[in-house]
Coordinates of C-alpha atoms in Angstrom, one line a residue:
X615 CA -59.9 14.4 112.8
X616 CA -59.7 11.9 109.9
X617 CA -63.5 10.7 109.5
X618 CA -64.4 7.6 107.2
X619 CA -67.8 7.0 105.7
X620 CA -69.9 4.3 105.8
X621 CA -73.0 3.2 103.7
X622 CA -76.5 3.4 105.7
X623 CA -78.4 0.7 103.8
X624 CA -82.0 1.9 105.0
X625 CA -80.1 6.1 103.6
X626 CA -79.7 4.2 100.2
X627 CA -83.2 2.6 100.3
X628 CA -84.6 6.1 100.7
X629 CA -83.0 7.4 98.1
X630 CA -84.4 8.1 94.6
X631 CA -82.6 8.3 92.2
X632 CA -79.5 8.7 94.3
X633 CA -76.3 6.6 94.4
X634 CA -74.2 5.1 97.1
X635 CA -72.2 7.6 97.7
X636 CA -75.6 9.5 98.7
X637 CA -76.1 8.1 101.5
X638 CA -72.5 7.7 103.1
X639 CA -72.6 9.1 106.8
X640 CA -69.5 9.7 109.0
X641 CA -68.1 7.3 111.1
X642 CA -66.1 9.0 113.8
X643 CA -62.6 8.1 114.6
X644 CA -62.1 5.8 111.5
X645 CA -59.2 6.7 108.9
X646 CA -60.1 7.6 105.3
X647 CA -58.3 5.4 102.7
X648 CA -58.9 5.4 99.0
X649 CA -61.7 3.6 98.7
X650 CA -64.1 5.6 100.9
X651 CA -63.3 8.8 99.1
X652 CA -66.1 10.3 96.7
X653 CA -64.1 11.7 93.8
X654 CA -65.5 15.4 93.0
X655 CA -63.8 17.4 89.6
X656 CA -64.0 21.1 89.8
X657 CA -62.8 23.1 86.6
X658 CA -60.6 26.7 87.6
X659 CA -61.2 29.6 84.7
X660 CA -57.7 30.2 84.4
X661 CA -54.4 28.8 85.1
X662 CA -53.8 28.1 88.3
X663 CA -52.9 31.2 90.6
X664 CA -53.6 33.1 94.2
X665 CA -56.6 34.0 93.1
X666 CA -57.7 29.5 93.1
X667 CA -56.0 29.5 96.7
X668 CA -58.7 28.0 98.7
X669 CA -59.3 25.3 96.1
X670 CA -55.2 24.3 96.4
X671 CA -55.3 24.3 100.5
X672 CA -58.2 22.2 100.7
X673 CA -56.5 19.9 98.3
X674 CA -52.9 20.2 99.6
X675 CA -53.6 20.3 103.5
X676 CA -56.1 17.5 103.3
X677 CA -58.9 19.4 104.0
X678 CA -61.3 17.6 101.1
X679 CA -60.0 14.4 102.1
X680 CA -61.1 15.3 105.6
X681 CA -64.7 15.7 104.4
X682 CA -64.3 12.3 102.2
X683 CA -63.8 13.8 99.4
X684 CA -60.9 13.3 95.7
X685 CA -61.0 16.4 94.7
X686 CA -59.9 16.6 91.1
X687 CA -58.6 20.9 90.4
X688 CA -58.5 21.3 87.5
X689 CA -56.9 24.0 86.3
X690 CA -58.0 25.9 83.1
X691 CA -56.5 28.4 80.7
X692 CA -57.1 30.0 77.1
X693 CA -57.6 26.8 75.6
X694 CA -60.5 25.9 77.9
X695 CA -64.0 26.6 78.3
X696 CA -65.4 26.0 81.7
X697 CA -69.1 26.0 80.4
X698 CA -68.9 23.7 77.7
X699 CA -67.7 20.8 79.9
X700 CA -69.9 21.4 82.6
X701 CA -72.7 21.6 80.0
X702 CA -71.3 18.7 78.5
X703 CA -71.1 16.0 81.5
X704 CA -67.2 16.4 81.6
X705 CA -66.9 17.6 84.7
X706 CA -69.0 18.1 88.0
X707 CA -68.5 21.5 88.7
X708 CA -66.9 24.8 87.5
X709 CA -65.5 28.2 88.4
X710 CA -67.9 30.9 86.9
X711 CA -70.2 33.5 88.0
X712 CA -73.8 35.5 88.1
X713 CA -74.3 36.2 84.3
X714 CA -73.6 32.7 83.3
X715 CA -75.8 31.3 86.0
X716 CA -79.0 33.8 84.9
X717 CA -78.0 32.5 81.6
X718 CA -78.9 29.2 82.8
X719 CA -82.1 30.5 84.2
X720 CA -82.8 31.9 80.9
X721 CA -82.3 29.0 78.9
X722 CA -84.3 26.4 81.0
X723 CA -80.9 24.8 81.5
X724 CA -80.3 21.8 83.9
X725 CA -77.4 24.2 86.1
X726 CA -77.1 26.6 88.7
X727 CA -74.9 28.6 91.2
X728 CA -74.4 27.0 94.9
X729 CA -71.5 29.5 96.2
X730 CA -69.7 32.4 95.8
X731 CA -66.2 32.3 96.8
X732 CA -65.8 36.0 96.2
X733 CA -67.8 38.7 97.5
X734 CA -66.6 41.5 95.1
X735 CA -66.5 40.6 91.6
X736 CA -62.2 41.8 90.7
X737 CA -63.5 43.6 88.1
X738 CA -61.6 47.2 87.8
X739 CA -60.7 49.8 85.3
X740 CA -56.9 51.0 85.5
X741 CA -56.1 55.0 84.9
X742 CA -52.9 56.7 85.2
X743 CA -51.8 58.9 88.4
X744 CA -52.2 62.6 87.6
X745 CA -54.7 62.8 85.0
X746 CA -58.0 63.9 86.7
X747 CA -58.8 60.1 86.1
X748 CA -59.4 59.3 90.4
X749 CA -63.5 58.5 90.2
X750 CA -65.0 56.4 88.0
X751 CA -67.3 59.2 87.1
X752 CA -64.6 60.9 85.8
X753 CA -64.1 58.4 82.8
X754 CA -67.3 59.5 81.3
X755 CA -66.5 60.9 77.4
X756 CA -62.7 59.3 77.5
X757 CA -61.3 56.2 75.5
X758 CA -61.0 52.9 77.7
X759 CA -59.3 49.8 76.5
X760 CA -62.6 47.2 76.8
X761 CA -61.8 43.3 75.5
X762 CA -65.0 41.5 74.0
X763 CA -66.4 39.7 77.2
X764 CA -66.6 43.2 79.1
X765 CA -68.7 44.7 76.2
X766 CA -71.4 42.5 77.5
X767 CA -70.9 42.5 81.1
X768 CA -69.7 45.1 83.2
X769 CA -69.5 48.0 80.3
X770 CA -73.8 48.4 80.3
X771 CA -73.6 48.5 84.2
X772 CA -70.9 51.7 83.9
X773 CA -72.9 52.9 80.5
X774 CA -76.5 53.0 82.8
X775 CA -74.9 54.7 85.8
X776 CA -71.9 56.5 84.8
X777 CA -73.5 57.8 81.0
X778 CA -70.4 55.7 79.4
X779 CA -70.8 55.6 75.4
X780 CA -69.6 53.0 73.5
X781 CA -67.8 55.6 71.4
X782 CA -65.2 55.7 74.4
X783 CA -64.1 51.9 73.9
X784 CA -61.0 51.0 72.5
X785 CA -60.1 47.2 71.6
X786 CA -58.2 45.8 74.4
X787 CA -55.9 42.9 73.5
X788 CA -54.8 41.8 76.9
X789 CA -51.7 43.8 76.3
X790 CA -50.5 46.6 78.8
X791 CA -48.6 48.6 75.9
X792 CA -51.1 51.3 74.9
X793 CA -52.1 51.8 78.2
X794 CA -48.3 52.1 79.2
X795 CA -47.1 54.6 76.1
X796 CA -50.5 56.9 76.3
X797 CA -51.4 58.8 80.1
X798 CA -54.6 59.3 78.8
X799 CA -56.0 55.9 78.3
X800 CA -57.7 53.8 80.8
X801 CA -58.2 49.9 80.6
X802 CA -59.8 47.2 81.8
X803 CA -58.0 44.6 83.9
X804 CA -58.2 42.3 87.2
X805 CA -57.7 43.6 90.6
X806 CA -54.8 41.0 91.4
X807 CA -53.2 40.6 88.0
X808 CA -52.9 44.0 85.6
X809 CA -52.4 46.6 88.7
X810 CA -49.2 44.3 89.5
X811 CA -47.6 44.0 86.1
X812 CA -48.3 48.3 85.6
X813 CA -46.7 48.8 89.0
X814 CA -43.6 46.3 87.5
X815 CA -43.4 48.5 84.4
X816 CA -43.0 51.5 86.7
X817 CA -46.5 53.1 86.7
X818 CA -48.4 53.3 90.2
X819 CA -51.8 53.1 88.8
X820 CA -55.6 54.3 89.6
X821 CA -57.5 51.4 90.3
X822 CA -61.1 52.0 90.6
X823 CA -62.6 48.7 91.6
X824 CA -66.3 48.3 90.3
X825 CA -67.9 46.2 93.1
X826 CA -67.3 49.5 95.5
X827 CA -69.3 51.3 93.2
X828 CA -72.3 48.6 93.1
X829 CA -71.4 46.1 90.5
X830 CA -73.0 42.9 92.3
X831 CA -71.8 40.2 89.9
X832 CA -71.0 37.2 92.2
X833 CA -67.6 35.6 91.2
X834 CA -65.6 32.3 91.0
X835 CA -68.8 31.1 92.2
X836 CA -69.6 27.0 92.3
X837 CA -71.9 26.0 89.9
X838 CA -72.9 22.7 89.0
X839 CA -75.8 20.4 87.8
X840 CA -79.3 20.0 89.3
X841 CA -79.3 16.1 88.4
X842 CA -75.4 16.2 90.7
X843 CA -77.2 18.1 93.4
X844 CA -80.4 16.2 93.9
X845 CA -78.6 12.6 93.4
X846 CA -75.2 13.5 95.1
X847 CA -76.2 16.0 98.1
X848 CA -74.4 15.1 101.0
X849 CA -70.9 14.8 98.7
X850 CA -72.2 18.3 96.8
X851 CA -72.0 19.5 100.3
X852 CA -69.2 18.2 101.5
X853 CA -67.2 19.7 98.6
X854 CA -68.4 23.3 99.0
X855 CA -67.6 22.8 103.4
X856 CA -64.4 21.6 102.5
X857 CA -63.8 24.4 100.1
X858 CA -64.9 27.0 102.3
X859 CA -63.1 25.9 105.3
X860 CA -59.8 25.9 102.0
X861 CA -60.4 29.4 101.8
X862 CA -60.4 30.4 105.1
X863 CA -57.2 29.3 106.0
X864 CA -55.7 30.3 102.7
X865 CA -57.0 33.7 103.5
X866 CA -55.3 34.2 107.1
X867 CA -51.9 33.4 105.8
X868 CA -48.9 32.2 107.4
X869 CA -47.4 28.6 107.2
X870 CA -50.6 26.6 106.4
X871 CA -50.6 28.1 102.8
X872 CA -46.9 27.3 101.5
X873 CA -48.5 23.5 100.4
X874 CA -51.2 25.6 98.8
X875 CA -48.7 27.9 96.6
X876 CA -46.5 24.9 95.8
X877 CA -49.3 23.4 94.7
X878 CA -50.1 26.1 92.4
X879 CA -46.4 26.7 91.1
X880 CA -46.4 23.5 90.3
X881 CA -49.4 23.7 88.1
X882 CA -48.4 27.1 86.5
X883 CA -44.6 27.2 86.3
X884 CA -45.4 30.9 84.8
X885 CA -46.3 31.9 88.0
X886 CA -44.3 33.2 91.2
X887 CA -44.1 33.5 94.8
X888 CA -44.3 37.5 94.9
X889 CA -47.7 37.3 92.6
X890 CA -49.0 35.0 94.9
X891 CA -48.3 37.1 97.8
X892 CA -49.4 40.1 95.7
X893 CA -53.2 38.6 95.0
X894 CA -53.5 37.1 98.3
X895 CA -52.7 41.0 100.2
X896 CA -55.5 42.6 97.4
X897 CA -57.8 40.2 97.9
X898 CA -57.6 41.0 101.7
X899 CA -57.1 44.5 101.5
X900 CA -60.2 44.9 99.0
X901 CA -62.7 42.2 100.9
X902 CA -63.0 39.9 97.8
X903 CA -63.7 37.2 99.7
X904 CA -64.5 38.5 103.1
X905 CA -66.8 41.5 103.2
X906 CA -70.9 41.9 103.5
X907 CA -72.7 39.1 103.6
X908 CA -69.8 36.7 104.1
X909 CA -69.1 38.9 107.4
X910 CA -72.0 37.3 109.2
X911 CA -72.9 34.0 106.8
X912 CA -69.7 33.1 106.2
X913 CA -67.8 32.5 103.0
X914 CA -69.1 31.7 99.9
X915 CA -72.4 33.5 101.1
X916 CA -75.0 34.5 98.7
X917 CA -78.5 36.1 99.6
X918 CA -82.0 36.2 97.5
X919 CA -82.0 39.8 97.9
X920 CA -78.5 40.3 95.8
X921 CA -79.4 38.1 93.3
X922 CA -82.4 40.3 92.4
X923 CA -80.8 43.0 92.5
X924 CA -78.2 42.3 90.2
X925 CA -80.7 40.9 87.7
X926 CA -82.8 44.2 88.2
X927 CA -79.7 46.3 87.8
X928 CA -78.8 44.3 84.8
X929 CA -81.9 43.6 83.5
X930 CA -82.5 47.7 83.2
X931 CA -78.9 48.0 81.8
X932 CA -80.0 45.7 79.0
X933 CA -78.3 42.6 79.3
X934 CA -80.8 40.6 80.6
X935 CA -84.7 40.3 79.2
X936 CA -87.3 41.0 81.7
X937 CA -89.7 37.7 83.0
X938 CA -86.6 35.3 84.2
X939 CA -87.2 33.3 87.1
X940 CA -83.9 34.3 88.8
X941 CA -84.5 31.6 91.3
X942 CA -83.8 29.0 89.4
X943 CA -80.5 30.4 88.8
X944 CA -79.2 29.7 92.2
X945 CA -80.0 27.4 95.5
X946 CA -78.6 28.6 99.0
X947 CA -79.0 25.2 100.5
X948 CA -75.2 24.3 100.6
X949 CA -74.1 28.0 101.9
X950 CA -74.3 30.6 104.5
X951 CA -73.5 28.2 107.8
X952 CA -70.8 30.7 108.9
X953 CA -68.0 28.8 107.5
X954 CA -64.7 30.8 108.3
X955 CA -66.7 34.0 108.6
X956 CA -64.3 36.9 110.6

């Protein structure tokens, strides 16, 4: 059902601080039109693809407009930095994850982390077939392609459980042709993307996914300002219902996704229908957005418990410095209400 909003004069009186659009509450039955609609800007990491799905139903299937909400996607790529124009007022929210929200933590910053679309971080190192490579522990002592951004995240978590050295890394260039010409070598990649364009150059690859093996980092998480969530609440949670209910639906397939993936084609022309469908079955197969926590809370879940666990575990691994209130990192206010949980 459409639902319109309406301004409560005695919500807005109450209100400090807060704006109109605060204190809109539904109206049942009434039809939304442009000018009830509480525009919300949310900033992708990447260019678009299957891995934003949810974001691109709620848009395309008029699931945020449902909720009263413009959603603005927009969709990154190299050129962008998510961070900067979050930190920077350009945009509301962004796509990110658990290190940059304990960054914020860290730094007495003004931001934190309200969601977790995925459960399982994609994170995972690639191996050839037929090379003793099949465990994780079995990369200990041998050269991995490692890019500059895993150095200082998941490469300490592998160095404090597996014993990894960082005499095994190799510069990794986001370029499959070392790993492709040497059996050997191992590299970094992303569940959905590099295991696909290996298996296209004819290689069925050894995918060792790092969340099964206890890397906790929360990923394309939600995370926004404190000064948005305490003057905008009921749109903030509007947005992330909406978004949650996007991913759902995206997740179960079938017919109510094609808007979705045109959507999405029509942001990144360099995409395709088979990657789509590719990223979609991993993400399924592999519980990235359906598994633990979201089992029972329902997506987007996050849990006090794994948050200080993965700053513990990181903390000990070096990345972090000991004494950061990890709370402030994080709220769990707008979550864990069993949206679209199996």
């Amino acid at each position: 059902m459409t639902m319109k909003y309406r301004l409560s004069r005695r919500a807005a009186l109450g209100l400090i601080g807060g704006s109109a659009a605060s204190a809109l509450i539904p109206v049942p039955g009434a039809r939304v039109n442009a000018q009830t609609l509480d525009k919300v800007s949310y900033q992708t990491n990447w260019r678009a693809q299957g891995e934003h799905g949810g974001f691109y139903l709620a848009l395309a299937n008029g699931i945020y407009k449902k909720y009263g909400i413009d959603a603005d996607i927009r969709m990154g790529g190299p050129q962008q930095n998510p961070s900067q124009l979050l930190l920077g007022g350009r945009v509301d929210m962004i796509m990110s994850n658990s290190f940059e929200a304990i960054r914020y933590a860290q730094e007495n910053l003004p931001f934190l982390c309200i969601a977790s679309i995925f459960q399982k971080d994609p994170q995972v190192l690639i191996s050839h077939p037929g090379q003793g490579n099949d465990t994780l522990a079995a990369l200990k002592g041998k050269p991995i392609l490692v890019g500059a951004g895993g150095r200082t995240s998941f490469w300490p978590f592998l160095k404090a459980k597996f014993g990894f050295t960082d005499e095994q890394i190799r510069p990794y260039t986001f370029n499959m042709a070392p790993f492709l010409a040497d059996k050997t070598i191992s590299q970094q990649g992303f569940l959905s993307s590099e295991p696909f364009a290996i298996r296209k150059a004819g290689v069925n690859p050894v995918v060792h996914l790092l969340a099964d093996s206890g890397f906790g980092n929360y990923n394309t998480t939600i995370n926004i300002s404190k000064k948005m969530v305490a003057e905008k609440k009921d749109v903030v949670q509007r947005f992330v219902t909406a978004t949650l209910e996007g991913w759902a639906e995206y997740m179960k397939g079938g017919p109510a996704i094609e808007a979705a993936n045109a959507l999405i084609l029509k942001d990144n022309p360099d995409m395709d229908g088979e990657k789509l469908a590719y990223a979609r079955q991993v993400m399924n197969e592999n519980g990235i957005v359906l598994s633990g926590d979201a089992l029972t809370l329902g997506i987007g879940a996050m849990t006090d418990a794994r948050w200080a666990d993965f700053y513990k575990m990181m903390t000990e691994a070096g990345v972090f410095p000991a004494g950061i209130d990890i709370k402030k990192a994080y709220s769990l206010e707008f979550i864990n209400k069993g949206v679209g949980k199996a």
